[in-house]
XYZ file of C-alpha atoms in Angstrom:
247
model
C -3.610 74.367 -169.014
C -1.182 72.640 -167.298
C -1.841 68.598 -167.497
C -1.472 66.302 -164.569
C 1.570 64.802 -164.762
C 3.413 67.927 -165.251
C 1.669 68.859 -162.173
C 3.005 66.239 -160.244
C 6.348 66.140 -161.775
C 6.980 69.960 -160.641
C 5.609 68.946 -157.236
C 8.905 67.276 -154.970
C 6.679 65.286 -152.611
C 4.775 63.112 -155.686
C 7.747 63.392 -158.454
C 9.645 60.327 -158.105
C 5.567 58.907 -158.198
C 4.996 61.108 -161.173
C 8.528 60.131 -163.279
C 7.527 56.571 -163.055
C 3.989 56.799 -164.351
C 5.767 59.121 -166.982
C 8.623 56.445 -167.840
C 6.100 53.564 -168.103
C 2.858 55.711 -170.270
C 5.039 58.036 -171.790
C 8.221 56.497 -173.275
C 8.752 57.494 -177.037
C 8.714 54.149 -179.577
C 11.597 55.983 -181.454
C 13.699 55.419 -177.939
C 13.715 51.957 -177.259
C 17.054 50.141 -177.583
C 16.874 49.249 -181.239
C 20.446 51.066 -182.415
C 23.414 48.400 -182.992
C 26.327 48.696 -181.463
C 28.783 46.441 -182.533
C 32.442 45.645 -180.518
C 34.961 43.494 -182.817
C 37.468 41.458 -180.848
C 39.863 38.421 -180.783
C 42.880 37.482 -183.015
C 42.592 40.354 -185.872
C 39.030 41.384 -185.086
C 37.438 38.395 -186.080
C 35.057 38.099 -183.421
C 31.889 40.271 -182.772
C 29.692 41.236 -180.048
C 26.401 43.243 -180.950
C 24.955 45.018 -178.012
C 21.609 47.552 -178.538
C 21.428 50.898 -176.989
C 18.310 53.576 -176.955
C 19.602 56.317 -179.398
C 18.706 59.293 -176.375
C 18.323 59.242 -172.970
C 15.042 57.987 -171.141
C 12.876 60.204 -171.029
C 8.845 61.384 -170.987
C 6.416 62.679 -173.892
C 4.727 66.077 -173.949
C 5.747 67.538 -170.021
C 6.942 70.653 -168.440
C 6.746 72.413 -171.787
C 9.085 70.433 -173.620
C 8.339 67.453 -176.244
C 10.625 65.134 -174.845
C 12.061 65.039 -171.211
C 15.256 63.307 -170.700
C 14.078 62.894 -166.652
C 17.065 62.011 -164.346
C 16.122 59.943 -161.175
C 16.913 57.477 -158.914
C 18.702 54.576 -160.890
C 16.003 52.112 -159.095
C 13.241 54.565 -160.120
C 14.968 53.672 -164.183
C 15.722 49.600 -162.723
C 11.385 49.703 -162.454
C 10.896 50.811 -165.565
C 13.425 48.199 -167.460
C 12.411 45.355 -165.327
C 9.116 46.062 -166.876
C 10.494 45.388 -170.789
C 13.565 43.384 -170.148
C 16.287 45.930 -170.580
C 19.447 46.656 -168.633
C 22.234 49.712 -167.260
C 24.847 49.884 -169.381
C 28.747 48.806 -168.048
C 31.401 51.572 -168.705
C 33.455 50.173 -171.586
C 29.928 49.703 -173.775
C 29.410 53.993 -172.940
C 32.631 54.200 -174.299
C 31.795 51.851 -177.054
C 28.326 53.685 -178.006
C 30.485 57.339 -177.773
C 32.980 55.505 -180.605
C 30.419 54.582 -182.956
C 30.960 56.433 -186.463
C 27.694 57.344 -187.093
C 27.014 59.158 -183.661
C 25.949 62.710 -183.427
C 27.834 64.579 -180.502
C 26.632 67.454 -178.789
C 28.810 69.394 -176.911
C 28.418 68.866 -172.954
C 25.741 71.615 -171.093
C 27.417 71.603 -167.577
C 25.791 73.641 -164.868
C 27.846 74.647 -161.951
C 24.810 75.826 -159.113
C 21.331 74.623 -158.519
C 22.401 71.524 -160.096
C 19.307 69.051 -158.379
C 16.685 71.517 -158.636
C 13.770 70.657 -161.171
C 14.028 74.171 -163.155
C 17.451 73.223 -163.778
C 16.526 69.912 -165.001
C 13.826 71.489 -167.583
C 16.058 74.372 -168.603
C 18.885 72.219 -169.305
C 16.988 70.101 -171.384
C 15.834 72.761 -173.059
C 19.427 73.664 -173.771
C 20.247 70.070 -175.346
C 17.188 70.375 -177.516
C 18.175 73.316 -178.730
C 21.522 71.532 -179.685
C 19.729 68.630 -181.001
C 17.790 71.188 -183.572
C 20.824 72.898 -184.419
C 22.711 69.574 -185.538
C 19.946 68.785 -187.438
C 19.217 65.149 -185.226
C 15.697 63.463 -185.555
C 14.841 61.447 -183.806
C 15.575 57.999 -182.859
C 19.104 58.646 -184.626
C 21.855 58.082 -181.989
C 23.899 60.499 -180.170
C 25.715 61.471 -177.193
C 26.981 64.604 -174.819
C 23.783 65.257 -173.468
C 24.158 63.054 -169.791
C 26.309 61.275 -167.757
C 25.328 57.505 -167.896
C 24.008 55.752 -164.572
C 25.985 52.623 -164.679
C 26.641 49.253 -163.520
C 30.380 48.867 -162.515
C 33.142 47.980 -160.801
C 34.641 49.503 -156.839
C 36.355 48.725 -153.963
C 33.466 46.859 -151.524
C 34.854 49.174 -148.982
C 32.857 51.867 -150.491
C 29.750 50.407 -150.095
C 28.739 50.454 -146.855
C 25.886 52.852 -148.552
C 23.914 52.224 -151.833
C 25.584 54.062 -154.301
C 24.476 55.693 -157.596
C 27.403 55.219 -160.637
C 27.973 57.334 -163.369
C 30.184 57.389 -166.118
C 31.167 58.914 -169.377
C 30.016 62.755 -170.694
C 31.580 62.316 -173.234
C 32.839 65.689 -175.881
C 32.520 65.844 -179.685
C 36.249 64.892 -179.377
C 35.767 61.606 -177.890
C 36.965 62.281 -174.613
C 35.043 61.937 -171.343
C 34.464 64.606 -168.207
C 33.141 61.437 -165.831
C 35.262 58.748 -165.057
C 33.808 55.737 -163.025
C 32.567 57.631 -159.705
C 30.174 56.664 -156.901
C 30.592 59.502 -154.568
C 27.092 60.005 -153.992
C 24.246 58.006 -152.489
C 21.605 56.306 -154.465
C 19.041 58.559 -153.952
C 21.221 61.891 -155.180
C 19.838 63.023 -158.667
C 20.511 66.042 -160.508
C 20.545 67.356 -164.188
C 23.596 65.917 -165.567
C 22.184 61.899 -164.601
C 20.526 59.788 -167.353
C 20.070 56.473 -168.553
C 20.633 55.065 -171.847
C 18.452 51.457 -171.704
C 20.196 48.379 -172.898
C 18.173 45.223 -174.486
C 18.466 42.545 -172.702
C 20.667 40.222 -174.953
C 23.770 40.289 -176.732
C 24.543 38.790 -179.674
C 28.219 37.048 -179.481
C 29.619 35.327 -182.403
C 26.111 35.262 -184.245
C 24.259 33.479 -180.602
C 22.183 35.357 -178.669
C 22.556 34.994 -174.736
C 21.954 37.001 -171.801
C 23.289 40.599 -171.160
C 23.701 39.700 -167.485
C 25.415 36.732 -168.491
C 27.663 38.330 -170.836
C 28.762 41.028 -169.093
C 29.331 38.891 -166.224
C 31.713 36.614 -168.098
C 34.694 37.609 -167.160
C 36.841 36.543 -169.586
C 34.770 37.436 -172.664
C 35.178 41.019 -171.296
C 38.499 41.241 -171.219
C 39.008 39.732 -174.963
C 35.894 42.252 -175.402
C 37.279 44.689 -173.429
C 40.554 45.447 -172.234
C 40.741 47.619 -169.940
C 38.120 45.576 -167.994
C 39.698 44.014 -165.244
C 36.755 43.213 -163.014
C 33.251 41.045 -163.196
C 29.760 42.170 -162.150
C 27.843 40.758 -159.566
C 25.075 41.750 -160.500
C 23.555 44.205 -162.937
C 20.871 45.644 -160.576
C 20.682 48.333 -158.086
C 21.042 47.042 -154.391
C 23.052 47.280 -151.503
C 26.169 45.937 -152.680
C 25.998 45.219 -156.575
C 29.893 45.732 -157.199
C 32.615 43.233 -156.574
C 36.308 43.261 -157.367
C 38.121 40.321 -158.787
């Protein structure tokens, strides 16, 4: 018997409804953003910044067949569900940062090439990095990456946003390397298989003090001694109209 939710996941007109009932009654314990990452920085690496990820993508318990459904959506469908617990979008450099991490698992990217926003091609590639995840012998709540691109807060030209925009970054291989660089091509509202989102707790710990992941990540110097490469500032780490500026 098929249960409820399922029901109204596989149904387009109550699905976006459906994913976040399933996101706020059905998100795993072992997936909350509890898995250090830590970025060393300054004069010799003396400095430290400890940011904590989810070890998987979000996702639902017991639908559509599978035990756990990494669900891609509209990133303000995931911005409802982390208002509700205080977590965040990752920035780009920290998916780099959490693909770098020694003690990651990485599964080799499942691309598709047709179909690539229809639902059975959501559940069958999850099915696909599931199987990969059994294979590599990864329980869970251990972290690991290859399975989605991450929807992102970042950096573009305000040009470009004349439409809301959905941003996604990273992919990355077993080697390190990434298929997605920072794009925005699409409109907020575009989902298909390959999106996901990796929550971020809301603090960061800098130099052994706690603040604000907003605050950090919109401190533009700290993320260039962090960072870099980084060579722009956030306005804002929520989905809206225009939450990209360039500095």
């Amino acid at each position: 018997m098929t249960d409820t939710l399922t029901a109204r996941l596989n149904d387009p007109r109550t699905r976006r409804a459906a994913v976040e009932e399933g996101l706020r009654d059905r998100f795993p314990a072992w997936n909350e953003p509890t898995v250090a990452v830590d970025v060393p920085f300054g004069p010799g690496g003396g400095r430290r910044a400890r940011f904590w990820v989810s070890p998987d993508y979000a996702g639902i318990l017991d639908v559509c067949g599978a035990e756990y459904l990494r669900v891609p959506a509209d990133p303000r469908v995931y911005q409802a569900a982390a208002a509700t617990r205080g977590w965040e979008f990752p920035v780009p450099p920290l998916v780099d940062a959490v693909a770098a991490v020694p003690a990651a698992r990485r599964a080799p990217p499942r691309t598709v090439s047709k179909e690539r926003g229809a639902w059975f091609t959501v559940v069958s590639h999850n099915a696909r990095v599931e199987a990969d995840r059994v294979r590599m012998g990864v329980p869970r709540g251990e972290l690991w990456c290859g399975a989605k691109k991450d929807i992102v807060v970042g950096v573009a030209d305000p040009a470009a946003l004349r439409t809301p925009r959905v941003w996604l970054y990273g992919w990355h291989r077993p080697d390190g390397s990434r298929i997605q660089g920072l794009f925005g091509g699409h409109a907020v509202s575009y989902v298909d298989y390959s999106h996901g989102w990796r929550p971020v707790a809301g603090e960061v710990e800098v130099d052994g003090v706690r603040r604000p992941y907003a605050a950090v990540v919109g401190d533009l110097a700290l993320m260039r001694e962090m960072f870099p490469e980084w060579h722009a500032r956030l306005d804002a780490t929520r989905y809206r109209a225009s939450p990209f500026t360039r500095y």
